[in-house]
Amino acid sequence: MNLYQRALASIVRRIPKTLILLIIVLILGNIMLSSLLIVQSVDETKEAMLRELPPIVSLSMDFQKYQELLEDGVMDIPWITFEDLENIERAAGDYIKSYDYSMRSGLQTDSLQRVEQEGGFSFSFGRQTFNCNGTQIPMFTALETGDAEIIEGRTFTEQELEQGSPVVIMSKELAAENDLVVGDTFTLECVISTFGADFQEIVLDTIYYDFQLIGIIQYKSLPAQEESSGGMFGGFDLERERLNNLILPNRFIRDYNTKWMEAIGNYYGGGGGGFQTADYNPLSSVPSFNYVLNSSEQFDQFVRLSETVLNNELYVFTSQEDNFKNVAQPLESMRGILNYVFYITLGSSVVVLALVLFAFARDRKKEIGIYLALGERKARIILQLIMETVAVGLVGAALAVTSSTYLASVISQLMLPAQPVEEAPSFMMMESVLAKIDYASIMQSFNIGLDLPTIIYFFIAIILTIIVAQLIASVYILRFDPKKIMM
Amino acid sequence: MAILTVKNLSHHYQDGDMRRYVLKDINAAFEQGKFYAILGQSGSGKTTFLSLLGAMDTIQEGIIEIAGTSYAKYDANAIRRNLIGMVFQSYNLIDYMTAVENVLVAMSITERELPKDRRTVAYNLLDYLGITRTKADRLVTRLSGGEQQRVAIARALATNVDIILADEPTGNVDESTETEIIEIFKMLAHKHNKCVVVVTHSQTVANEADVILTLRKGGFTQNE
Ligand SMILES: Nc1ncnc2c1ncn2[C@@H]1O[C@H](COP(=O)(O)OP(=O)(O)OP(=O)(O)O)[C@@H](O)[C@H]1O
Ligand SMILES: [Mg+2]
């Protein structure tokens, strides 16, 4: 009857105590492991979804802060400057794969036909209006994120981008609407106008551009016409409106906007009305500066380094991860709670098990007294007890592994709403180039599964808990006096 | 040559802040091959004395030597597992183990050289003490009191020590069993050259002993 045989005999011949211990470990183990599994599954879902997405950090204006500034009557809006961009590039360049931003403008013309949507609106005195989206690099953000794909023609050359050539990329829908094919040249008369005193249009200038269509793109995620009706603008869908975008070099838009500013500045007579061409920051029309990083694990470092050189409270960095967290709020809060539950259970397991094992040791006082009277070392007696409880604990933990996947999915079903609590649309989000992660797709990829590291972690946690509890309970055994017990 | 020598042994218990001496300046010697009986009134200190001999209690004053070496030089646990076998009034067997397993427990604890085939040795030892093979494989709770005490004696002998100490080993058994157990102790002393020290109330036991020591007022009177 060596130590192992003694431990084994105690386990298999004192069934009630073994069962009590087994059930306790099973209950605690189930709570611990299902919490762990849920925490791990949320992390896994997040990682998997972020892995699919390009690692983009977006520096964009905080719309609320902007409005506060306007309300406070601040005229000198702290737009991002070219110097800011250079500083960021210098500080965090190691993490940046590429970055792009889109200067914005609009065209009013009668020579191009819009892709109309139901309930669509056209303003500007009956002319067709088009958004002009600039780009800084050939692989512009929509291409980089996979949001759009060139199906015919090509993207811009560096030279075109540098010179601001009137070369255009448009959606296949817009091209079809106007019977345009790649290589076609078309002339647009672009009207620059303003309002008169009685809301009459005053045409300030008309510029004729000979545009060349160099590429045709197709948007991947485009809501169908029917689905989009009933949106926040009553049938008008900002995403579908992208079909009417003219994609142009930033340099072109910058020059065009400057002409606008000059025309308006001239009209209002230089100093008046706050239109000062010299003050005009071409970056003020840019909704967001999009940094594609080398890896999605670099979000934090990139943002930290960039923030050291950018002292601008109006702009904030947002990563795909922030975006995910925003939409996956119910998952994130469930993760938080269960992480907490895990540690609470771990802590109380030590107490519960120590009390139970203490009671068991009291019950075995005579047996332990016999070992002591026979000259057994106390350390070996404690080792025997540890072997017994660890063996039972391992069985309990193994059983918990089989049941806690089920328990975890029940818990997460109870804790997660079927629908997101509220989806807050904002202008910022609409303009965002970050992936539009939606709750339904998160829920679809969220599933509880066992993975080896979690199971190993769980086993280590439960075994350590049992050992610590047994050691605590064994303090009592150290005080056993064989003479008092035996004689 | 005495295997156990007791020199000026005194022992007290604390009663409040008063020391009450139970043993006072005891001198004694115990030899192998002899069967000793310790008599004395209840409360005279017999158990106290035996627990000191058995290294179950710490020596306060005086010396006990085993084969010339003071107990103070050993770890008490080591004395119990390697040098002495003890038998108690209330058998003190592990109740969820069989008779042979109880014997094997002692064999697994000692550091003494033992024959390889311990289980066979344990069966033979039990058989020698009147516990047949079938009974040896029974849980000890399903043995009679006398049988349990034989198992306890077998356990004390299993480590092949020279000294067997017993505190009222026949206190819980009937007269005929008592006689049988005394025979075992006599045989252990005379045939197997053990030093056997038995604390008893029983005159029958005392009559069979080679040496009778009577504890009175903290000291021994000896009749041979
Ligand atoms: N732990 C203790 N604390 C205080 N007093 C004790 C303790 N153990 C024993 N005594 C006292 O010491 C005295 C001797 O006790 P001991 O058990 O040695 O007597 P004994 O001769 O074995 O008696 P019995 O024949 O009844 O078994 C008794 O008066 C007892 O009350
Ligand atoms: Mg006594």
XYZ file of C-alpha atoms and ligand atoms in Angstrom:
743
model
C 0.000 0.000 0.000
C 2.255 2.780 -1.175
C 1.081 6.353 -1.499
C -0.619 5.827 -4.866
C -2.373 2.666 -3.780
C -3.545 4.371 -0.619
C -4.863 7.330 -2.607
C -6.607 5.047 -5.074
C -8.177 2.956 -2.302
C -9.460 6.087 -0.635
C -11.029 7.302 -3.889
C -12.719 4.083 -4.941
C -13.726 2.783 -1.517
C -15.089 5.980 -0.075
C -17.517 6.640 -2.879
C -19.800 9.172 -1.167
C -16.946 11.561 -0.483
C -15.534 11.060 -3.942
C -18.940 11.839 -5.413
C -19.386 14.964 -3.313
C -16.012 16.254 -4.442
C -16.719 15.270 -8.023
C -20.028 17.117 -8.070
C -18.518 20.248 -6.554
C -15.693 20.253 -9.086
C -18.184 19.555 -11.853
C -20.351 22.520 -10.893
C -17.476 24.929 -10.379
C -15.694 23.586 -13.445
C -18.747 24.091 -15.611
C -19.133 27.682 -14.514
C -15.434 28.354 -14.967
C -15.050 26.654 -18.315
C -18.231 27.989 -19.867
C -17.187 31.507 -18.853
C -13.783 30.893 -20.357
C -15.301 29.486 -23.523
C -17.544 32.489 -23.996
C -14.682 34.919 -23.380
C -12.517 33.009 -25.806
C -15.277 32.752 -28.419
C -15.896 36.501 -28.350
C -12.168 37.103 -28.768
C -12.015 34.516 -31.501
C -14.961 36.053 -33.358
C -13.408 39.486 -33.113
C -10.028 38.267 -34.315
C -11.552 36.302 -37.151
C -13.615 39.241 -38.341
C -10.760 41.708 -38.005
C -8.438 39.318 -39.818
C -10.803 39.429 -42.788
C -10.828 43.211 -42.829
C -8.005 45.385 -44.095
C -6.099 46.901 -41.179
C -7.348 50.447 -41.493
C -7.254 53.298 -39.019
C -9.342 56.253 -39.906
C -8.591 59.767 -38.703
C -11.814 61.646 -38.951
C -13.577 64.649 -37.608
C -15.613 64.279 -34.465
C -18.894 65.597 -35.772
C -20.221 66.448 -32.337
C -17.143 68.466 -31.431
C -17.403 70.240 -34.762
C -20.959 71.269 -34.019
C -19.961 72.442 -30.574
C -17.287 74.617 -32.140
C -19.813 76.070 -34.576
C -22.265 76.727 -31.771
C -19.551 78.482 -29.817
C -19.010 80.697 -32.851
C -15.480 79.544 -33.474
C -14.526 80.703 -36.977
C -11.055 79.273 -37.000
C -11.808 75.555 -37.305
C -8.622 73.539 -36.605
C -8.623 71.533 -39.821
C -5.932 68.945 -40.329
C -2.999 70.492 -42.184
C -0.502 69.041 -44.623
C 2.069 69.515 -41.897
C 0.021 67.302 -39.571
C -0.015 64.571 -42.197
C 3.739 64.804 -42.650
C 4.246 64.641 -38.893
C 2.158 61.509 -38.607
C 4.043 59.936 -41.469
C 7.349 60.756 -39.810
C 6.299 59.501 -36.358
C 4.423 56.338 -37.269
C 5.604 55.667 -40.795
C 6.901 52.236 -39.860
C 3.380 50.980 -39.374
C 1.851 52.607 -42.442
C 1.506 50.604 -45.613
C -0.265 53.394 -47.428
C -2.618 56.226 -46.720
C -5.233 58.007 -48.681
C -7.704 60.795 -48.256
C -10.409 62.146 -50.445
C -10.941 65.829 -51.101
C -14.535 66.529 -51.908
C -16.380 68.746 -54.276
C -19.541 68.788 -56.308
C -20.389 69.422 -59.929
C -23.515 70.913 -61.420
C -23.917 70.169 -65.058
C -26.503 69.467 -67.708
C -24.230 67.254 -69.757
C -24.209 64.124 -67.603
C -27.168 62.019 -66.567
C -27.467 60.843 -62.950
C -28.347 57.315 -62.010
C -31.626 58.189 -60.394
C -33.002 56.405 -57.435
C -36.583 56.318 -56.375
C -37.499 59.350 -54.342
C -34.145 60.796 -55.282
C -33.694 64.483 -55.113
C -31.906 66.836 -57.373
C -31.295 70.378 -56.425
C -29.137 73.183 -57.691
C -31.629 74.795 -59.929
C -32.600 71.782 -61.931
C -29.097 70.791 -62.958
C -27.666 67.349 -62.438
C -25.384 67.181 -59.403
C -22.490 64.877 -58.832
C -20.215 64.306 -55.889
C -16.547 64.495 -56.724
C -14.368 62.237 -54.592
C -10.662 62.817 -54.827
C -7.920 60.382 -54.236
C -4.258 60.698 -53.382
C -2.949 57.324 -54.490
C -3.648 54.874 -57.315
C -4.802 52.194 -54.881
C -7.433 54.461 -53.397
C -9.289 53.522 -50.244
C -12.328 51.940 -51.873
C -9.999 49.617 -53.801
C -7.840 48.922 -50.765
C -10.812 47.969 -48.593
C -12.267 45.846 -51.348
C -15.361 47.981 -51.310
C -14.994 48.591 -55.035
C -13.261 46.842 -57.875
C -12.094 48.102 -61.244
C -13.910 46.006 -63.825
C -12.808 47.907 -66.899
C -9.920 50.245 -67.639
C -7.432 51.234 -65.025
C -6.773 53.373 -62.006
C -4.876 56.696 -61.969
C -1.205 56.970 -62.725
C 1.096 58.789 -60.337
C 1.541 61.432 -62.987
C -2.188 62.039 -63.367
C -2.531 62.299 -59.634
C 0.349 64.745 -59.401
C -0.834 66.946 -62.228
C -4.499 66.799 -61.354
C -5.471 65.626 -64.819
C -9.209 65.564 -65.629
C -9.339 61.779 -65.702
C -12.308 60.109 -64.136
C -13.313 56.743 -62.729
C -17.011 56.079 -62.349
C -19.451 53.322 -61.512
C -20.559 50.965 -64.226
C -24.141 52.132 -63.636
C -23.276 55.771 -64.286
C -21.236 54.845 -67.349
C -24.134 52.800 -68.702
C -26.617 55.589 -68.032
C -24.511 57.887 -70.216
C -23.381 55.348 -72.819
C -19.780 55.884 -71.881
C -17.003 53.351 -72.309
C -13.433 53.414 -71.073
C -11.368 55.808 -73.185
C -14.278 58.090 -74.027
C -13.779 61.800 -73.647
C -16.697 63.969 -72.663
C -16.993 67.638 -71.978
C -18.798 68.905 -68.912
C -19.764 72.474 -68.329
C -19.464 73.002 -64.599
C -21.471 75.839 -63.218
C -20.291 77.819 -60.229
C -23.155 79.739 -58.717
C -24.415 81.236 -55.495
C -27.675 82.499 -54.048
C -28.850 85.996 -54.519
C -30.811 88.022 -51.987
C -34.161 86.456 -52.916
C -32.767 82.928 -53.340
C -32.244 83.538 -57.017
C -29.338 81.769 -58.586
C -26.433 83.944 -59.572
C -24.095 82.137 -61.937
C -20.557 83.226 -61.150
C -18.621 81.173 -63.648
C -18.875 78.209 -65.954
C -15.810 76.048 -66.494
C -15.531 73.572 -69.348
C -13.578 70.402 -68.641
C -12.694 67.671 -71.105
C -12.873 64.590 -68.946
C -11.559 61.247 -69.965
C -13.095 58.069 -68.562
C -10.171 55.839 -67.603
C -11.806 53.222 -65.392
C -15.121 51.690 -64.470
C -15.720 50.299 -61.005
C -18.273 48.137 -59.419
C -19.265 48.549 -55.788
C -19.446 45.352 -53.834
C -21.779 46.184 -50.998
C -24.583 48.124 -52.517
C -28.065 47.871 -51.140
C -30.611 47.022 -53.783
C -33.078 49.680 -54.779
C -36.012 48.047 -52.961
C -34.144 47.425 -49.732
C -32.928 50.939 -49.499
C -36.316 52.596 -49.599
C -37.529 53.884 -46.282
C -34.047 54.852 -45.198
C -33.389 57.857 -43.087
C -33.825 60.246 -45.994
C -37.065 58.738 -47.170
C -35.993 56.572 -50.037
C -32.740 58.379 -50.626
C -29.827 56.148 -49.849
C -26.366 57.564 -49.296
C -24.766 54.287 -50.191
C -26.583 54.079 -53.501
C -25.672 57.682 -54.125
C -22.081 56.466 -54.498
C -23.116 55.336 -57.963
C -23.124 58.984 -58.976
C -19.659 59.710 -57.610
C -16.959 60.932 -59.942
C -13.616 59.720 -58.728
C -10.853 62.165 -59.582
C -7.310 63.039 -58.521
C -7.213 65.133 -55.347
C -5.111 67.670 -57.190
C -7.910 68.232 -59.676
C -10.476 68.728 -56.927
C -8.166 71.046 -55.068
C -7.773 73.229 -58.158
C -11.479 73.152 -58.863
C -12.350 74.078 -55.277
C -9.857 76.913 -55.422
C -11.621 78.240 -58.521
C -14.860 78.091 -56.601
C -13.329 79.990 -53.733
C -11.897 82.606 -56.080
C -15.182 83.095 -57.892
C -17.072 83.492 -54.659
C -14.325 85.599 -53.130
C -14.429 87.911 -56.139
C -18.197 88.147 -55.998
C -18.254 89.140 -52.353
C -15.397 91.550 -52.893
C -12.367 90.067 -51.254
C -12.465 90.717 -47.525
C -16.220 90.330 -46.946
C -18.132 87.231 -45.967
C -15.167 85.362 -44.561
C -14.162 83.887 -47.911
C -10.425 84.299 -48.057
C -8.782 82.180 -50.709
C -5.474 82.483 -48.918
C -7.027 80.970 -45.788
C -8.599 78.110 -47.654
C -7.330 74.757 -46.416
C -7.876 72.168 -49.161
C -7.965 69.467 -46.487
C -11.092 70.937 -44.892
C -13.239 69.025 -47.358
C -11.669 65.710 -46.409
C -14.007 63.646 -44.230
C -11.361 61.141 -43.136
C -7.726 60.268 -43.536
C -7.368 56.557 -43.994
C -4.225 54.772 -42.936
C -3.724 51.220 -44.094
C -1.367 49.566 -41.637
C 0.947 46.652 -42.165
C -0.958 44.568 -39.653
C -4.091 44.863 -37.562
C -2.060 44.252 -34.431
C -0.466 47.655 -34.853
C -3.575 49.757 -34.235
C -2.593 50.710 -30.735
C 1.033 51.561 -31.444
C 0.105 53.530 -34.530
C -2.530 55.568 -32.727
C -0.252 56.168 -29.751
C 2.624 57.424 -31.888
C 0.367 59.527 -34.081
C -1.320 61.166 -31.171
C 2.021 62.352 -29.834
C 2.490 64.535 -32.916
C -1.121 65.448 -33.595
C -2.580 67.893 -31.135
C -5.999 68.236 -32.583
C -9.020 67.572 -30.431
C -11.406 67.828 -33.342
C -10.151 64.678 -35.034
C -10.209 61.171 -33.632
C -8.642 57.902 -34.681
C -11.021 55.011 -35.213
C -9.913 51.508 -36.066
C -11.806 48.516 -37.351
C -11.537 47.207 -33.818
C -13.293 50.272 -32.385
C -15.918 49.817 -34.992
C -16.330 46.167 -34.078
C -16.558 46.972 -30.389
C -19.196 49.535 -31.108
C -21.442 47.156 -32.977
C -20.574 44.121 -30.889
C -21.402 45.909 -27.656
C -23.660 43.102 -26.327
C -20.892 40.564 -26.961
C -18.281 42.768 -25.400
C -20.332 43.323 -22.269
C -21.108 39.613 -22.030
C -17.395 38.952 -22.338
C -16.736 41.443 -19.550
C -19.287 39.870 -17.220
C -18.129 36.317 -17.821
C -14.499 37.228 -17.471
C -15.469 38.573 -14.082
C -17.548 35.458 -13.340
C -14.532 33.303 -14.128
C -12.275 35.018 -11.637
C -14.995 35.213 -8.978
C -15.652 31.489 -9.380
C -11.952 30.744 -9.310
C -11.602 32.691 -6.061
C -14.668 31.208 -4.407
C -13.671 27.721 -5.578
C -10.594 27.943 -3.410
C -12.744 28.825 -0.399
C -15.489 26.273 -1.093
C -13.046 23.459 -1.792
C -10.866 24.333 1.193
C -13.916 24.113 3.473
C -15.052 20.811 1.990
C -11.558 19.325 2.143
C -11.214 20.585 5.681
C -14.394 18.711 6.594
C -13.039 15.619 4.837
C -9.765 15.843 6.786
C -11.706 16.048 10.052
C -13.561 12.962 9.013
C -10.292 11.148 8.369
C -8.665 12.243 11.576
C -8.249 8.688 12.829
C -6.778 7.426 9.568
C -4.325 10.300 9.438
C -3.484 9.674 13.112
C -2.654 6.066 12.214
C -0.316 7.164 9.437
C 1.374 9.548 11.847
C 1.651 6.881 14.564
C 3.262 4.595 12.009
C 5.805 7.341 11.404
C 4.576 8.705 8.081
C 5.824 12.202 7.243
C 3.178 14.907 7.274
C 4.319 16.154 3.884
C 3.672 12.731 2.367
C 0.250 12.512 3.978
C -0.618 15.879 2.434
C 0.794 14.679 -0.867
C -1.498 11.661 -0.705
C -4.515 13.901 -0.073
C -3.478 16.160 -2.967
C -3.178 13.158 -5.276
C -6.649 12.037 -4.270
C -8.312 15.401 -4.807
C -6.400 16.142 -8.002
C -7.378 12.765 -9.439
C -11.046 13.362 -8.664
C -10.663 16.947 -9.867
C -9.264 15.801 -13.189
C -12.243 13.527 -13.736
C -14.599 16.370 -12.774
C -12.790 18.771 -15.076
C -12.922 16.285 -17.944
C -16.671 15.861 -17.434
C -17.024 19.642 -17.294
C -15.342 19.859 -20.689
C -18.084 17.745 -22.208
C -20.959 19.687 -20.681
C -19.741 23.265 -20.674
C -19.873 23.829 -24.427
C -23.579 23.264 -24.156
C -23.850 25.399 -21.034
C -21.866 28.191 -22.662
C -24.155 28.333 -25.668
C -27.217 28.382 -23.409
C -25.704 31.213 -21.367
C -24.780 33.225 -24.432
C -28.223 32.728 -25.925
C -29.747 34.036 -22.727
C -27.385 36.973 -22.532
C -27.295 38.119 -26.129
C -30.212 40.014 -27.632
C -31.358 38.701 -30.988
C -31.331 42.247 -32.323
C -28.844 44.955 -31.504
C -30.148 47.239 -28.785
C -29.845 50.278 -31.011
C -27.916 51.033 -34.095
C -27.015 54.669 -34.070
C -26.497 55.932 -37.575
C -24.470 59.064 -37.896
C -22.967 61.070 -40.714
C -19.577 59.942 -39.475
C -20.459 56.330 -39.848
C -21.885 56.816 -43.307
C -18.725 58.489 -44.471
C -16.528 55.966 -42.742
C -14.344 53.782 -44.882
C -14.152 51.278 -42.075
C -16.014 48.117 -42.776
C -19.677 48.279 -41.997
C -19.733 45.498 -39.446
C -23.282 44.644 -38.572
C -24.629 42.838 -35.569
C -26.243 40.054 -37.570
C -23.002 39.060 -39.254
C -21.186 39.145 -35.925
C -23.828 36.885 -34.432
C -23.496 34.610 -37.403
C -19.791 34.102 -36.940
C -20.112 33.854 -33.152
C -20.211 30.280 -32.029
C -19.022 28.474 -28.955
C -16.264 26.006 -29.643
C -13.632 24.237 -27.621
C -10.064 25.096 -28.278
C -7.039 23.396 -26.847
C -5.331 26.391 -25.211
C -8.543 27.256 -23.336
C -8.937 23.683 -22.135
C -5.327 23.535 -21.017
C -5.711 26.873 -19.252
C -8.873 25.582 -17.580
C -7.197 22.387 -16.391
C -4.256 24.305 -14.999
C -6.608 26.717 -13.250
C -8.743 23.984 -11.707
C -5.795 21.827 -10.650
C -4.032 24.776 -9.053
C -7.264 25.702 -7.296
C -7.598 22.196 -5.907
C -3.980 22.067 -4.785
C -4.210 25.452 -3.088
C -7.488 24.469 -1.403
C -5.993 21.182 -0.222
C -2.918 22.941 1.107
C -5.099 25.394 3.019
C -7.181 22.545 4.454
C -3.972 20.703 5.346
C -2.890 23.374 7.789
C -5.340 21.609 10.079
C -3.572 18.275 9.574
C -0.237 19.792 10.530
C -1.648 20.244 14.005
C -2.707 16.601 14.409
C -1.128 14.886 17.398
C -1.080 11.099 16.984
C -0.924 10.527 20.733
C -4.185 12.379 21.292
C -5.842 10.553 18.435
C -4.586 7.059 19.181
C -3.929 6.634 22.896
C 22.330 -5.606 27.230
C 19.250 -3.389 27.384
C 17.854 -2.142 24.098
C 15.830 0.609 25.797
C 17.288 2.590 28.682
C 15.297 5.190 30.603
C 17.294 7.677 32.665
C 15.835 10.184 35.107
C 12.686 10.526 33.061
C 10.180 13.038 34.388
C 6.991 14.226 32.756
C 4.423 16.783 33.795
C 1.139 18.147 32.513
C 0.131 21.728 32.861
C -2.937 22.249 35.058
C -3.698 25.921 34.715
C -0.450 27.476 35.846
C 0.475 24.503 37.986
C 2.818 21.765 36.831
C 1.610 18.343 37.843
C 4.271 15.685 37.586
C 2.955 12.318 36.432
C 6.368 10.693 36.086
C 9.234 11.591 38.381
C 12.876 10.548 37.916
C 12.155 7.180 36.400
C 15.003 4.816 35.630
C 14.427 1.570 33.823
C 15.962 -0.767 31.287
C 14.254 -3.086 28.799
C 15.959 -6.001 27.123
C 15.293 -8.040 24.037
C 13.875 -11.499 24.637
C 11.810 -10.374 27.587
C 8.117 -9.687 28.124
C 7.488 -6.707 30.424
C 4.173 -5.823 32.028
C 3.535 -2.338 33.379
C 0.866 -2.194 36.027
C -0.553 0.673 37.962
C -3.736 2.357 39.011
C -5.745 4.313 36.578
C -4.165 7.706 36.150
C -0.801 6.572 37.450
C 0.909 7.528 34.179
C 1.216 4.229 32.318
C 0.027 5.576 29.003
C 2.164 8.661 29.465
C 5.215 6.482 29.999
C 4.477 4.254 27.027
C 3.872 7.229 24.731
C 7.309 8.560 25.664
C 8.885 5.162 24.973
C 6.995 5.043 21.666
C 8.151 8.538 20.634
C 4.546 9.688 20.493
C 5.247 12.488 22.935
C 8.169 14.820 23.494
C 10.552 14.080 26.317
C 10.582 16.936 28.811
C 13.228 15.855 31.295
C 15.604 12.904 31.257
C 16.785 10.624 28.508
C 15.544 7.557 26.678
C 18.168 5.674 24.714
C 17.557 3.094 22.043
C 20.523 0.762 21.513
C 22.696 3.396 23.158
C 21.488 6.392 21.134
C 19.337 9.092 22.704
C 15.867 9.688 21.239
C 16.871 13.343 21.065
C 19.189 12.460 18.183
C 16.325 11.118 16.078
C 13.269 12.542 14.454
C 10.296 11.186 16.427
C 8.589 10.128 13.188
C 11.666 8.159 12.178
C 11.756 6.309 15.514
C 8.131 5.324 15.007
C 8.557 4.130 11.445
C 11.927 2.403 11.774
C 12.577 1.295 15.348
C 9.358 0.592 17.217
C 6.057 -1.176 16.691
C 3.009 -0.093 18.647
C -0.269 -1.775 19.513
C -3.207 0.145 20.952
C -6.244 -0.726 22.995
C -8.628 0.382 20.274
C -6.856 -1.441 17.410
C -6.576 1.697 15.273
C -6.854 0.042 11.904
C -7.817 1.844 8.689
C -11.406 0.802 8.233
C -11.726 0.896 4.451
C -8.751 -1.393 3.982
C -8.409 -5.128 4.313
C -6.307 -6.775 7.012
C -3.408 -7.405 4.680
C -3.570 -3.858 3.343
C -3.324 -2.491 6.885
C -0.154 -4.490 7.347
C 1.181 -3.329 3.990
C 0.629 0.322 4.955
C 3.189 0.001 7.747
C 5.567 -1.744 5.370
C 5.261 1.144 2.897
C 6.073 3.712 5.542
C 9.177 2.190 7.093
C 12.619 2.744 5.663
C 13.900 -0.597 6.906
C 15.069 -3.216 4.449
C 12.161 -5.566 3.839
C 11.861 -8.689 1.732
C 10.792 -7.994 -1.853
C 7.534 -9.875 -1.837
C 5.871 -7.823 0.856
C 2.364 -9.078 0.243
C 3.413 -12.702 0.785
C 5.293 -11.720 3.926
C 2.198 -9.901 5.191
C -0.048 -12.899 4.496
C 2.389 -15.228 6.213
C 2.681 -12.954 9.213
C -1.097 -12.728 9.547
C -1.388 -16.456 9.128
C 1.221 -16.973 11.821
C -0.893 -14.813 14.148
C -4.024 -16.802 13.313
C -5.541 -14.708 10.537
C -6.245 -16.996 7.608
C -5.901 -15.938 4.012
C -9.632 -15.387 3.551
C -9.826 -13.224 6.647
C -6.697 -11.345 5.575
C -8.547 -10.209 2.481
C -11.555 -8.957 4.418
C -12.158 -5.364 5.341
C -10.998 -5.057 8.959
C -14.435 -3.832 10.009
C -15.682 -7.338 9.265
C -13.270 -9.000 11.701
C -13.872 -9.667 15.408
C -12.158 -7.562 18.082
C -9.629 -10.273 18.813
C -8.914 -10.691 15.115
C -8.493 -6.974 14.677
C -5.999 -6.884 17.517
C -4.022 -9.662 15.847
C -3.961 -7.600 12.665
C -2.696 -4.654 14.716
C 0.052 -6.829 16.179
C 0.945 -8.065 12.700
C 1.193 -4.462 11.568
C 3.556 -3.682 14.477
C 5.692 -6.676 13.561
C 5.620 -6.101 9.813
C 8.545 -3.701 9.841
C 10.628 -6.319 11.655
C 11.507 -4.015 14.560
C 12.976 -5.289 17.821
C 10.639 -3.409 20.140
C 6.887 -3.920 20.518
C 4.962 -1.562 22.790
C 1.322 -2.196 23.647
C -1.118 -0.090 25.654
C -3.805 -2.335 27.158
C -3.937 -4.600 24.093
C -6.445 -6.903 25.756
C -8.641 -4.164 27.166
C -11.380 -4.745 24.632
C -11.335 -8.545 24.249
C -12.783 -11.463 26.181
C -10.767 -13.678 28.464
C -9.988 -16.503 26.064
C -8.856 -14.057 23.403
C -6.772 -12.336 26.052
C -4.977 -15.596 26.734
C -4.293 -16.102 23.062
C -2.907 -12.612 22.651
C -0.661 -13.029 25.713
C 0.647 -16.198 24.136
C 1.538 -14.213 21.046
C 3.453 -11.636 23.076
C 5.282 -14.328 25.021
C 6.208 -16.054 21.802
C 7.440 -12.783 20.285
C 9.705 -12.202 23.279
C 10.956 -15.698 23.832
C 11.009 -17.167 20.354
C 11.663 -14.074 18.234
C 13.832 -12.150 20.679
C 11.658 -9.046 20.734
C 11.558 -6.588 23.567
C 7.844 -6.576 24.462
C 6.440 -3.907 26.811
C 2.749 -4.200 27.636
C 0.743 -1.777 29.746
C -2.126 -3.625 31.412
C -4.720 -3.684 34.135
C -5.017 -7.398 33.873
C -3.469 -9.644 36.505
C -3.658 -12.522 34.021
C -1.375 -10.653 31.677
C 0.950 -9.619 34.477
C 1.263 -13.184 35.665
C 2.642 -14.252 32.310
C 5.245 -11.467 32.136
C 8.945 -11.933 32.773
C 9.162 -8.595 34.554
C 6.367 -6.619 36.203
C 6.838 -2.908 36.748
C 4.292 -1.105 38.874
C 3.872 2.618 38.546
C 3.153 4.316 41.830
C 3.508 7.968 42.678
C 5.552 8.643 39.578
C 8.028 5.823 40.029
C 8.464 2.101 39.379
C 8.567 -0.780 41.744
C 9.832 -3.895 40.090
C 9.079 -7.573 40.724
C 10.717 -10.266 38.674
N -2.902 15.709 27.843
C -3.034 15.729 29.170
N -3.169 16.922 29.801
C -3.285 16.955 31.132
N -3.288 15.901 31.900
C -3.149 14.686 31.335
C -3.018 14.549 29.936
N -2.899 13.228 29.633
C -2.956 12.580 30.824
N -3.099 13.437 31.820
C -3.188 13.115 33.213
O -1.987 12.465 33.563
C -2.287 11.397 34.420
C -1.749 10.129 33.864
O -2.491 9.806 32.716
P -2.265 8.453 31.916
O -3.141 8.468 30.741
O -0.818 8.320 31.649
O -2.738 7.400 32.984
P -2.903 5.843 32.808
O -2.050 5.258 33.848
O -2.673 5.424 31.412
O -4.422 5.646 33.192
P -5.467 4.559 32.633
O -5.109 3.299 33.351
O -6.776 5.058 33.079
O -5.285 4.484 31.180
C -3.772 11.388 34.636
O -4.079 12.053 35.865
C -4.310 12.165 33.489
O -5.464 12.857 33.892
Mg -3.800 4.547 29.915
